[in-house]
Every structure is written in C-alpha cells, then in structure tokens.
PDB file of C-alpha atoms and ligand atoms in Angstrom:
ATOM      1  CA  MET A   1      99.039  66.252  91.677  1.00 85.00           C
ATOM      2  CA  THR A   2     101.141  65.764  94.822  1.00 88.00           C
ATOM      3  CA  SER A   3     104.940  65.880  94.617  1.00 95.00           C
ATOM      4  CA  HIS A   4     107.843  66.490  96.975  1.00 96.00           C
ATOM      5  CA  VAL A   5     109.716  69.793  97.025  1.00 96.00           C
ATOM      6  CA  GLN A   6     113.172  69.931  98.627  1.00 94.00           C
ATOM      7  CA  LEU A   7     113.787  72.938 100.882  1.00 94.00           C
ATOM      8  CA  GLY A   8     117.254  72.650 102.372  1.00 88.00           C
ATOM      9  CA  GLY A   9     117.141  69.750 104.838  1.00 89.00           C
ATOM     10  CA  ILE A  10     113.413  69.065 104.519  1.00 95.00           C
ATOM     11  CA  SER A  11     111.095  67.763 101.856  1.00 97.00           C
ATOM     12  CA  LEU A  12     107.553  69.116 101.740  1.00 98.00           C
ATOM     13  CA  ALA A  13     104.739  67.141 100.132  1.00 98.00           C
ATOM     14  CA  VAL A  14     102.862  69.663  97.994  1.00 98.00           C
ATOM     15  CA  HIS A  15      99.583  69.253  96.174  1.00 97.00           C
ATOM     16  CA  ALA A  16      99.299  71.597  93.182  1.00 97.00           C
ATOM     17  CA  ARG A  17      96.451  72.236  90.790  1.00 96.00           C
ATOM     18  CA  GLY A  18      95.448  74.893  88.258  1.00 96.00           C
ATOM     19  CA  SER A  19      97.081  78.008  86.884  1.00 95.00           C
ATOM     20  CA  GLY A  20      96.865  81.785  87.234  1.00 94.00           C
ATOM     21  CA  VAL A  21      96.882  83.694  90.527  1.00 96.00           C
ATOM     22  CA  PRO A  22      98.843  81.608  93.061  1.00 97.00           C
ATOM     23  CA  VAL A  23      96.817  80.687  96.153  1.00 98.00           C
ATOM     24  CA  LEU A  24      98.742  79.025  98.987  1.00 98.00           C
ATOM     25  CA  LEU A  25      96.556  77.042 101.410  1.00 98.00           C
ATOM     26  CA  LEU A  26      98.106  76.443 104.872  1.00 99.00           C
ATOM     27  CA  HIS A  27      96.501  73.781 107.051  1.00 98.00           C
ATOM     28  CA  GLY A  28      95.715  73.962 110.758  1.00 98.00           C
ATOM     29  CA  PHE A  29      97.092  71.922 113.658  1.00 98.00           C
ATOM     30  CA  PRO A  30      97.460  68.932 113.726  1.00 98.00           C
ATOM     31  CA  PHE A  31      96.217  68.310 110.207  1.00 98.00           C
ATOM     32  CA  ASP A  32      97.645  68.093 106.698  1.00 98.00           C
ATOM     33  CA  HIS A  33      96.947  69.347 103.183  1.00 98.00           C
ATOM     34  CA  THR A  34      93.977  66.998 102.747  1.00 98.00           C
ATOM     35  CA  MET A  35      91.899  69.220 105.031  1.00 98.00           C
ATOM     36  CA  TRP A  36      91.586  71.505 101.956  1.00 98.00           C
ATOM     37  CA  VAL A  37      90.048  68.869  99.682  1.00 97.00           C
ATOM     38  CA  GLY A  38      86.786  70.846  99.571  1.00 97.00           C
ATOM     39  CA  GLN A  39      88.695  73.795  98.080  1.00 98.00           C
ATOM     40  CA  GLU A  40      89.794  71.705  95.074  1.00 97.00           C
ATOM     41  CA  PRO A  41      87.214  73.393  92.763  1.00 97.00           C
ATOM     42  CA  LEU A  42      89.085  76.690  93.237  1.00 97.00           C
ATOM     43  CA  GLY A  43      91.849  75.049  91.180  1.00 96.00           C
ATOM     44  CA  ASP A  44      89.650  75.615  88.100  1.00 96.00           C
ATOM     45  CA  GLU A  45      90.245  79.356  88.498  1.00 95.00           C
ATOM     46  CA  VAL A  46      93.554  79.845  90.326  1.00 96.00           C
ATOM     47  CA  ARG A  47      96.864  78.087  90.912  1.00 97.00           C
ATOM     48  CA  LEU A  48      96.398  76.140  94.155  1.00 98.00           C
ATOM     49  CA  ILE A  49      99.543  75.308  96.138  1.00 98.00           C
ATOM     50  CA  VAL A  50      98.720  73.129  99.135  1.00 98.00           C
ATOM     51  CA  PRO A  51     101.644  71.862 101.230  1.00 98.00           C
ATOM     52  CA  ASP A  52     101.923  69.485 104.132  1.00 98.00           C
ATOM     53  CA  GLN A  53     103.850  71.834 106.402  1.00 98.00           C
ATOM     54  CA  ARG A  54     107.109  70.757 108.041  1.00 97.00           C
ATOM     55  CA  GLY A  55     106.540  67.661 110.207  1.00 97.00           C
ATOM     56  CA  PHE A  56     102.958  67.093 108.995  1.00 98.00           C
ATOM     57  CA  GLY A  57     101.320  64.729 106.490  1.00 98.00           C
ATOM     58  CA  ARG A  58     103.809  63.242 104.066  1.00 97.00           C
ATOM     59  CA  SER A  59     106.491  65.878 104.525  1.00 97.00           C
ATOM     60  CA  VAL A  60     109.853  64.521 105.550  1.00 95.00           C
ATOM     61  CA  GLY A  61     112.118  66.184 108.095  1.00 93.00           C
ATOM     62  CA  PRO A  62     112.102  67.543 111.628  1.00 95.00           C
ATOM     63  CA  PRO A  63     109.020  69.166 113.197  1.00 97.00           C
ATOM     64  CA  PRO A  64     108.646  72.954 113.383  1.00 97.00           C
ATOM     65  CA  ARG A  65     110.475  74.972 116.034  1.00 97.00           C
ATOM     66  CA  SER A  66     108.419  78.121 115.568  1.00 98.00           C
ATOM     67  CA  VAL A  67     105.593  79.685 113.600  1.00 98.00           C
ATOM     68  CA  GLU A  68     108.197  81.988 112.043  1.00 98.00           C
ATOM     69  CA  GLU A  69     110.034  78.940 110.701  1.00 98.00           C
ATOM     70  CA  LEU A  70     106.819  77.681 109.075  1.00 98.00           C
ATOM     71  CA  ALA A  71     106.350  81.114 107.470  1.00 98.00           C
ATOM     72  CA  ASP A  72     109.888  81.046 106.097  1.00 98.00           C
ATOM     73  CA  ASP A  73     109.206  77.553 104.700  1.00 98.00           C
ATOM     74  CA  ALA A  74     106.130  78.923 102.913  1.00 98.00           C
ATOM     75  CA  ALA A  75     108.144  81.737 101.298  1.00 98.00           C
ATOM     76  CA  THR A  76     110.955  79.347 100.337  1.00 97.00           C
ATOM     77  CA  LEU A  77     108.385  76.977  98.849  1.00 98.00           C
ATOM     78  CA  LEU A  78     107.061  79.759  96.601  1.00 98.00           C
ATOM     79  CA  ASP A  79     110.645  80.407  95.458  1.00 96.00           C
ATOM     80  CA  ALA A  80     111.257  76.709  94.837  1.00 97.00           C
ATOM     81  CA  LEU A  81     108.092  76.526  92.711  1.00 97.00           C
ATOM     82  CA  HIS A  82     109.214  79.625  90.743  1.00 96.00           C
ATOM     83  CA  VAL A  83     106.112  81.542  91.766  1.00 97.00           C
ATOM     84  CA  ARG A  84     107.023  85.021  90.557  1.00 92.00           C
ATOM     85  CA  GLN A  85     103.867  86.993  91.321  1.00 96.00           C
ATOM     86  CA  PRO A  86     102.682  87.697  94.879  1.00 97.00           C
ATOM     87  CA  ALA A  87     100.397  84.981  96.221  1.00 97.00           C
ATOM     88  CA  VAL A  88      97.103  84.924  98.036  1.00 98.00           C
ATOM     89  CA  VAL A  89      98.114  83.325 101.334  1.00 98.00           C
ATOM     90  CA  CYS A  90      95.241  81.533 103.042  1.00 98.00           C
ATOM     91  CA  GLY A  91      95.531  79.775 106.388  1.00 98.00           C
ATOM     92  CA  LEU A  92      93.193  78.136 108.846  1.00 98.00           C
ATOM     93  CA  SER A  93      93.919  78.556 112.569  1.00 98.00           C
ATOM     94  CA  MET A  94      97.628  77.579 112.879  1.00 98.00           C
ATOM     95  CA  GLY A  95      97.839  78.163 109.124  1.00 98.00           C
ATOM     96  CA  GLY A  96      96.404  81.627 109.788  1.00 98.00           C
ATOM     97  CA  TYR A  97      99.153  82.345 112.333  1.00 98.00           C
ATOM     98  CA  VAL A  98     101.688  81.254 109.701  1.00 98.00           C
ATOM     99  CA  ALA A  99     100.024  83.397 107.005  1.00 98.00           C
ATOM    100  CA  GLN A 100     100.313  86.481 109.252  1.00 98.00           C
ATOM    101  CA  HIS A 101     104.033  85.830 109.637  1.00 98.00           C
ATOM    102  CA  VAL A 102     104.433  85.408 105.880  1.00 98.00           C
ATOM    103  CA  ALA A 103     102.865  88.881 105.448  1.00 98.00           C
ATOM    104  CA  ALA A 104     105.117  90.354 108.147  1.00 98.00           C
ATOM    105  CA  ARG A 105     108.385  88.673 107.115  1.00 98.00           C
ATOM    106  CA  HIS A 106     107.930  88.377 103.335  1.00 98.00           C
ATOM    107  CA  PRO A 107     105.545  91.204 102.373  1.00 97.00           C
ATOM    108  CA  HIS A 108     106.541  91.182  98.697  1.00 96.00           C
ATOM    109  CA  ARG A 109     105.243  87.596  98.528  1.00 97.00           C
ATOM    110  CA  VAL A 110     101.686  88.517  99.585  1.00 97.00           C
ATOM    111  CA  ARG A 111      98.988  89.796  97.266  1.00 96.00           C
ATOM    112  CA  ALA A 112      96.159  89.171  99.740  1.00 97.00           C
ATOM    113  CA  LEU A 113      95.509  87.193 102.911  1.00 98.00           C
ATOM    114  CA  VAL A 114      92.649  84.890 103.824  1.00 98.00           C
ATOM    115  CA  LEU A 115      92.609  84.267 107.575  1.00 98.00           C
ATOM    116  CA  ALA A 116      90.120  81.575 108.572  1.00 98.00           C
ATOM    117  CA  ASP A 117      89.155  80.627 112.146  1.00 98.00           C
ATOM    118  CA  THR A 118      92.287  82.143 113.619  1.00 98.00           C
ATOM    119  CA  LYS A 119      93.369  85.106 115.750  1.00 98.00           C
ATOM    120  CA  LEU A 120      96.053  87.785 115.948  1.00 98.00           C
ATOM    121  CA  GLU A 121      96.692  87.514 119.693  1.00 98.00           C
ATOM    122  CA  ALA A 122      99.219  85.302 121.469  1.00 98.00           C
ATOM    123  CA  ASP A 123      98.145  82.582 123.903  1.00 98.00           C
ATOM    124  CA  THR A 124      97.082  83.587 127.401  1.00 98.00           C
ATOM    125  CA  PRO A 125      99.190  82.079 130.231  1.00 98.00           C
ATOM    126  CA  GLU A 126      96.320  79.619 130.844  1.00 98.00           C
ATOM    127  CA  ALA A 127      96.260  78.526 127.184  1.00 97.00           C
ATOM    128  CA  ARG A 128     100.047  78.032 127.275  1.00 98.00           C
ATOM    129  CA  ALA A 129      99.757  75.922 130.412  1.00 98.00           C
ATOM    130  CA  ALA A 130      97.001  73.837 128.766  1.00 97.00           C
ATOM    131  CA  ARG A 131      99.268  73.226 125.751  1.00 97.00           C
ATOM    132  CA  ARG A 132     102.110  72.094 128.042  1.00 97.00           C
ATOM    133  CA  LYS A 133      99.749  69.728 129.837  1.00 97.00           C
ATOM    134  CA  LEU A 134      98.419  68.316 126.551  1.00 97.00           C
ATOM    135  CA  ALA A 135     101.986  67.850 125.227  1.00 97.00           C
ATOM    136  CA  ALA A 136     102.923  65.908 128.376  1.00 97.00           C
ATOM    137  CA  THR A 137      99.834  63.699 128.000  1.00 98.00           C
ATOM    138  CA  VAL A 138     100.541  63.071 124.307  1.00 97.00           C
ATOM    139  CA  ALA A 139     104.145  62.140 125.094  1.00 97.00           C
ATOM    140  CA  ARG A 140     102.795  59.605 127.610  1.00 97.00           C
ATOM    141  CA  VAL A 141      99.758  58.119 125.837  1.00 97.00           C
ATOM    142  CA  GLY A 142     100.011  59.134 122.166  1.00 97.00           C
ATOM    143  CA  GLN A 143      97.987  61.081 119.598  1.00 96.00           C
ATOM    144  CA  GLU A 144      94.610  59.747 120.786  1.00 96.00           C
ATOM    145  CA  ALA A 145      94.820  62.323 123.601  1.00 96.00           C
ATOM    146  CA  VAL A 146      94.779  65.154 121.033  1.00 96.00           C
ATOM    147  CA  ALA A 147      91.886  63.596 119.146  1.00 96.00           C
ATOM    148  CA  GLU A 148      89.939  63.372 122.393  1.00 94.00           C
ATOM    149  CA  ALA A 149      90.789  66.908 123.468  1.00 94.00           C
ATOM    150  CA  MET A 150      90.222  68.596 120.124  1.00 95.00           C
ATOM    151  CA  ILE A 151      87.539  66.830 118.105  1.00 95.00           C
ATOM    152  CA  PRO A 152      84.595  67.808 120.351  1.00 93.00           C
ATOM    153  CA  ASN A 153      85.578  71.471 119.890  1.00 97.00           C
ATOM    154  CA  LEU A 154      86.357  71.501 116.179  1.00 98.00           C
ATOM    155  CA  LEU A 155      82.918  71.337 114.601  1.00 97.00           C
ATOM    156  CA  ALA A 156      79.661  73.253 115.020  1.00 97.00           C
ATOM    157  CA  ARG A 157      77.576  71.802 117.837  1.00 94.00           C
ATOM    158  CA  SER A 158      74.072  72.966 116.926  1.00 93.00           C
ATOM    159  CA  GLU A 159      71.559  70.216 116.283  1.00 92.00           C
ATOM    160  CA  LYS A 160      71.193  71.263 112.650  1.00 87.00           C
ATOM    161  CA  ALA A 161      74.950  71.053 112.081  1.00 90.00           C
ATOM    162  CA  ARG A 162      75.185  67.685 113.829  1.00 89.00           C
ATOM    163  CA  ALA A 163      72.388  66.287 111.654  1.00 87.00           C
ATOM    164  CA  LYS A 164      74.158  67.114 108.363  1.00 84.00           C
ATOM    165  CA  PRO A 165      74.740  63.895 106.360  1.00 86.00           C
ATOM    166  CA  GLY A 166      78.472  64.583 105.823  1.00 89.00           C
ATOM    167  CA  ARG A 167      79.195  65.085 109.526  1.00 92.00           C
ATOM    168  CA  PRO A 168      80.445  61.555 110.499  1.00 92.00           C
ATOM    169  CA  GLY A 169      82.760  61.620 107.481  1.00 95.00           C
ATOM    170  CA  ILE A 170      84.300  64.949 108.525  1.00 96.00           C
ATOM    171  CA  GLU A 171      84.881  63.684 112.082  1.00 95.00           C
ATOM    172  CA  ALA A 172      86.531  60.537 110.722  1.00 96.00           C
ATOM    173  CA  ARG A 173      88.823  62.584 108.466  1.00 97.00           C
ATOM    174  CA  LEU A 174      89.854  64.869 111.310  1.00 98.00           C
ATOM    175  CA  ARG A 175      90.581  61.894 113.565  1.00 97.00           C
ATOM    176  CA  SER A 176      92.621  60.172 110.888  1.00 98.00           C
ATOM    177  CA  MET A 177      94.735  63.307 110.231  1.00 98.00           C
ATOM    178  CA  ILE A 178      95.383  63.709 113.973  1.00 98.00           C
ATOM    179  CA  LEU A 179      96.326  60.058 114.472  1.00 98.00           C
ATOM    180  CA  ASN A 180      98.665  60.215 111.452  1.00 98.00           C
ATOM    181  CA  THR A 181     100.638  63.119 112.956  1.00 98.00           C
ATOM    182  CA  SER A 182     103.689  61.994 114.927  1.00 98.00           C
ATOM    183  CA  VAL A 183     103.941  62.547 118.682  1.00 98.00           C
ATOM    184  CA  GLU A 184     107.175  64.446 118.035  1.00 98.00           C
ATOM    185  CA  THR A 185     105.443  66.870 115.659  1.00 98.00           C
ATOM    186  CA  ILE A 186     102.484  67.341 117.994  1.00 98.00           C
ATOM    187  CA  THR A 187     104.596  68.134 121.064  1.00 98.00           C
ATOM    188  CA  ALA A 188     107.022  70.404 119.154  1.00 98.00           C
ATOM    189  CA  THR A 189     104.161  72.283 117.480  1.00 98.00           C
ATOM    190  CA  LEU A 190     102.276  72.773 120.747  1.00 98.00           C
ATOM    191  CA  ALA A 191     105.419  74.461 122.109  1.00 98.00           C
ATOM    192  CA  ALA A 192     105.785  76.572 118.949  1.00 98.00           C
ATOM    193  CA  LEU A 193     102.124  77.656 119.068  1.00 98.00           C
ATOM    194  CA  GLY A 194     102.404  78.548 122.753  1.00 98.00           C
ATOM    195  CA  ALA A 195     105.458  80.714 122.063  1.00 98.00           C
ATOM    196  CA  ARG A 196     103.989  82.641 119.126  1.00 98.00           C
ATOM    197  CA  PRO A 197     103.853  86.419 119.555  1.00 98.00           C
ATOM    198  CA  ASP A 198     100.904  88.787 119.448  1.00 98.00           C
ATOM    199  CA  MET A 199     100.686  89.984 115.830  1.00 98.00           C
ATOM    200  CA  SER A 200      98.215  92.846 116.323  1.00 98.00           C
ATOM    201  CA  ALA A 201     100.798  95.635 115.927  1.00 97.00           C
ATOM    202  CA  GLU A 202     102.367  93.963 112.875  1.00 97.00           C
ATOM    203  CA  MET A 203      98.982  93.441 111.250  1.00 98.00           C
ATOM    204  CA  ARG A 204      98.134  97.144 111.543  1.00 97.00           C
ATOM    205  CA  GLY A 205     100.753  97.728 108.830  1.00 96.00           C
ATOM    206  CA  VAL A 206      99.501  95.132 106.340  1.00 97.00           C
ATOM    207  CA  ARG A 207      98.494  96.916 103.150  1.00 94.00           C
ATOM    208  CA  ALA A 208      97.168  93.793 101.436  1.00 96.00           C
ATOM    209  CA  PRO A 209      93.422  93.177 101.559  1.00 97.00           C
ATOM    210  CA  VAL A 210      92.471  90.547 104.114  1.00 98.00           C
ATOM    211  CA  LEU A 211      89.450  88.262 104.046  1.00 98.00           C
ATOM    212  CA  LEU A 212      88.555  87.115 107.560  1.00 98.00           C
ATOM    213  CA  VAL A 213      86.322  84.038 107.710  1.00 98.00           C
ATOM    214  CA  VAL A 214      84.965  82.405 110.836  1.00 98.00           C
ATOM    215  CA  GLY A 215      82.381  79.792 111.724  1.00 98.00           C
ATOM    216  CA  GLU A 216      79.596  81.337 113.773  1.00 97.00           C
ATOM    217  CA  GLU A 217      79.905  78.434 116.243  1.00 97.00           C
ATOM    218  CA  ASP A 218      83.723  78.376 116.426  1.00 98.00           C
ATOM    219  CA  VAL A 219      84.606  77.858 120.112  1.00 98.00           C
ATOM    220  CA  ILE A 220      88.411  77.785 119.616  1.00 98.00           C
ATOM    221  CA  THR A 221      88.742  81.120 117.800  1.00 98.00           C
ATOM    222  CA  PRO A 222      85.224  82.565 118.148  1.00 98.00           C
ATOM    223  CA  PRO A 223      83.860  85.335 115.880  1.00 98.00           C
ATOM    224  CA  GLU A 224      85.025  87.985 118.423  1.00 98.00           C
ATOM    225  CA  CYS A 225      88.658  87.110 117.536  1.00 98.00           C
ATOM    226  CA  LEU A 226      88.050  87.908 113.880  1.00 98.00           C
ATOM    227  CA  GLU A 227      85.981  90.977 114.744  1.00 98.00           C
ATOM    228  CA  ARG A 228      88.958  92.290 116.734  1.00 98.00           C
ATOM    229  CA  ALA A 229      91.218  91.535 113.762  1.00 98.00           C
ATOM    230  CA  ALA A 230      88.838  93.488 111.507  1.00 98.00           C
ATOM    231  CA  ARG A 231      89.299  96.545 113.758  1.00 98.00           C
ATOM    232  CA  VAL A 232      93.103  96.272 113.500  1.00 97.00           C
ATOM    233  CA  LEU A 233      93.675  95.483 109.823  1.00 98.00           C
ATOM    234  CA  PRO A 234      93.595  98.395 107.349  1.00 97.00           C
ATOM    235  CA  ARG A 235      91.654  96.531 104.617  1.00 96.00           C
ATOM    236  CA  PRO A 236      89.510  93.800 106.190  1.00 98.00           C
ATOM    237  CA  ARG A 237      86.423  92.021 104.992  1.00 98.00           C
ATOM    238  CA  LEU A 238      84.681  89.745 107.498  1.00 98.00           C
ATOM    239  CA  VAL A 239      82.498  86.772 106.626  1.00 98.00           C
ATOM    240  CA  VAL A 240      80.761  84.824 109.419  1.00 98.00           C
ATOM    241  CA  MET A 241      79.632  81.373 108.261  1.00 97.00           C
ATOM    242  CA  THR A 242      76.429  80.103 109.858  1.00 95.00           C
ATOM    243  CA  GLY A 243      76.222  76.450 110.871  1.00 94.00           C
ATOM    244  CA  CYS A 244      80.019  76.146 111.035  1.00 97.00           C
ATOM    245  CA  GLY A 245      82.558  75.770 113.829  1.00 97.00           C
ATOM    246  CA  HIS A 246      86.379  75.958 113.785  1.00 98.00           C
ATOM    247  CA  MET A 247      86.767  73.990 110.551  1.00 98.00           C
ATOM    248  CA  ALA A 248      84.609  76.207 108.336  1.00 98.00           C
ATOM    249  CA  PRO A 249      86.288  75.267 104.988  1.00 98.00           C
ATOM    250  CA  LEU A 250      85.551  71.562 105.662  1.00 97.00           C
ATOM    251  CA  GLU A 251      82.147  72.084 107.205  1.00 96.00           C
ATOM    252  CA  ASP A 252      80.745  74.153 104.339  1.00 96.00           C
ATOM    253  CA  PRO A 253      83.197  74.170 101.418  1.00 97.00           C
ATOM    254  CA  ALA A 254      80.739  75.746  98.961  1.00 96.00           C
ATOM    255  CA  THR A 255      80.125  78.816 101.136  1.00 97.00           C
ATOM    256  CA  PHE A 256      83.818  79.147 102.001  1.00 98.00           C
ATOM    257  CA  ASN A 257      84.839  78.890  98.343  1.00 98.00           C
ATOM    258  CA  ALA A 258      82.197  81.434  97.319  1.00 98.00           C
ATOM    259  CA  ALA A 259      83.548  83.883  99.927  1.00 98.00           C
ATOM    260  CA  VAL A 260      87.087  83.429  98.587  1.00 97.00           C
ATOM    261  CA  ARG A 261      85.930  83.785  94.970  1.00 97.00           C
ATOM    262  CA  ASP A 262      83.998  87.006  95.709  1.00 97.00           C
ATOM    263  CA  PHE A 263      86.979  88.411  97.598  1.00 97.00           C
ATOM    264  CA  LEU A 264      89.420  87.586  94.812  1.00 96.00           C
ATOM    265  CA  ARG A 265      87.120  89.015  92.178  1.00 94.00           C
ATOM    266  CA  GLU A 266      86.700  92.296  94.023  1.00 92.00           C
ATOM    267  CA  GLU A 267      90.300  92.671  95.145  1.00 85.00           C
ATOM    268  CA  GLY A 268      92.087  91.000  92.247  1.00 70.00           C
ATOM    269  CA  ALA A 269      92.509  94.077  90.092  1.00 35.00           C
ATOM    270  CA  GLU A 270      94.166  96.231  92.698  1.00 39.00           C
ATOM    271  CA  ALA A 271      96.027  93.844  95.032  1.00 38.00           C
ATOM    272  CA  HIS A 272      99.450  93.825  93.393  1.00 41.00           C
ATOM    273  CA  GLY A 273     102.333  93.021  95.707  1.00 41.00           C
ATOM    274  CA  ALA A 274     100.711  94.876  98.564  1.00 43.00           C
ATOM    275  CA  GLY A 275     102.164  92.923 101.497  1.00 44.00           C
ATOM    276  CA  ARG A 276     103.254  95.050 104.393  1.00 45.00           C
ATOM    277  CA  GLU A 277     104.238  98.683 104.214  1.00 40.00           C
ATOM    278  CA  ALA A 278     108.047  98.782 104.240  1.00 35.00           C
ATOM    279  CA  ALA A 279     108.055 102.047 106.200  1.00 31.00           C
ATOM    280  CA  GLY A 280     106.061 100.437 109.002  1.00 32.00           C
ATOM    281  CA  ARG A 281     108.568  97.660 109.655  1.00 27.00           C
TER     282      ARG A 281
HETATM  283  C1  LIG B   1      94.389  74.808 114.816  1.00 57.05           C
HETATM  284  O1  LIG B   1      93.265  74.434 114.446  1.00 57.05           O
HETATM  285  O2  LIG B   1      95.309  75.006 114.011  1.00 57.05           O
HETATM  286  C2  LIG B   1      94.644  74.958 116.285  1.00 57.05           C
HETATM  287  O3  LIG B   1      93.437  74.940 116.981  1.00 57.05           O
HETATM  288  C3  LIG B   1      95.413  76.209 116.561  1.00 57.05           C
HETATM  289  C4  LIG B   1      95.696  76.428 118.013  1.00 57.05           C
HETATM  290  O4  LIG B   1      95.749  75.461 118.785  1.00 57.05           O
HETATM  291  O5  LIG B   1      95.924  77.596 118.393  1.00 57.05           O
END
C-alpha cells in the first residue's frame, strides 16, 4: 500500500507492507521506491517501509539540499509511522550514503545497516567536476542527459548478464524512473551528492552489524569500495553478487533477498538498538 506521510513542509510517498522488524529501503539516484519492487517478498517476513525520498517519485516538496537532510527525513519518517523499535536501514548507492548518515545522526534508530553498491568515501575533485558538468547539461537539455550518462554504467555488462530475459525490462524501468525525476531534483541532488563528506571515520564507530552487498561488475561503486568499507566497519559481512552491476537488488532480486534474509536471521537476535557508540561521537 502506498500513502503520503506529512513531514513538516513535505509529503513523502511511502509504500508499506508486512509487519515485524522494520526494514527501511532507501532508493538510489535518480530513482524512486519502485526500484525495490523485487524486494516485495521480504514483506512476508518483515515490515517494509519504502519511501520516495524528498523530491523523488511521488513525494511532494522541494528537492534535497544535502544527504544529511535526507537522513533526517528518514528518521522523522520512522517517528511519523510510530516505529518504536530500531530499524534495519538499507540503502542502495545514494540510499547507502543516506543510511550511513542515519546511523551517524540517529544511532538509536538503527538496528542494522544494509549498504548496497555504495561507498564510504566522498567524491574526488574529478567526480565533483563531472557532477557539475552533468547538472549544467541537464539544466540545458533535460533528464535524457542523465539517462544517457548513467544507464550504460548501471547494469552488468558481461555477455551472460546482457542475455538475461529480464534485461530490457530493467533498462526500461531505470529509464522511466530517471525521466520522471524533475530537472530541479536532479541538479539539486547532484550538488548534494558532490558535497557529501567522507564517512569512513564515522563508520568506524558503528556498533550495528552491517551487510555490504555489491555487484561483481559494478563500475560506479566497484567491489573495492565495499572491501574498503569492510576493513573500516567493526561488524561487516560482505556479499559479492556475480552477474550483477550497480543495481544488484534489481538485477538479481532472489540472491539479494536471500543475502538480506540470512543476515537478518543471523544478526536478528543480538542487534538491539546498536546504532553508533555514543562515546565515539
Ligand atoms: C546512485 O546510484 O545512487 C548514484 O550512482 C550515486 C552517485 O552518483 O554517487
């Protein structure tokens, strides 16, 4: 079921399903909550909370000014939904940056993290410059420029992956999500992503267990990014998904969901309210 939740001056469209342990799914850039449709079966076992983040999908209100603001929205959303127990916060790429900030800024809200196809580090100066250039192009010619720049890099490129029957459908869904995102949201978010800080030091203090998932063929946040994260985080578990690129949960939902299920089963009993160590802040 999708409904709107008022958070101050904005209204987030939120898809919710199931009951039990709350699991918040945060989409990547420039997508919306429908990128998680393959994770729907998890709603048979947990309480899925899947928002369109500020500016994206069917949410109403201004675009994000920072990744920190998106993290505060996520925490406020949990309050608004009366989620009392700490949540499993799962994010892909941009959603992973947001999830890290939720753990750093609202540690009592986090039972465990799932960081998919993302990284802890800030942008390099070159990556920031590329974002500025892309934002200028989008402002001039529209969202098609983002589709053109991103889609070739989002999915696994191996012949086997390209031959999968679902592949054209995934590309079409990605394109449609990108084209449905406003130019204003795209340009504002590119600036916010470029300004995000390095989270490595913060993440060293995260006491919650963290599942790191990455597509073996991810060229945007390659496996090395998640391997570095695994060396920094106190309680990591790393899963590399073969035949997948940057959009692992869409490319192979069954394997992604199995990794999440195994992680929750093994960590569930002990991961109570273990966000970030207060003393380390
Ligand atoms: C994403 O998939 O969310 C983006 O690739 C993140 C980024 O541009 O850093």
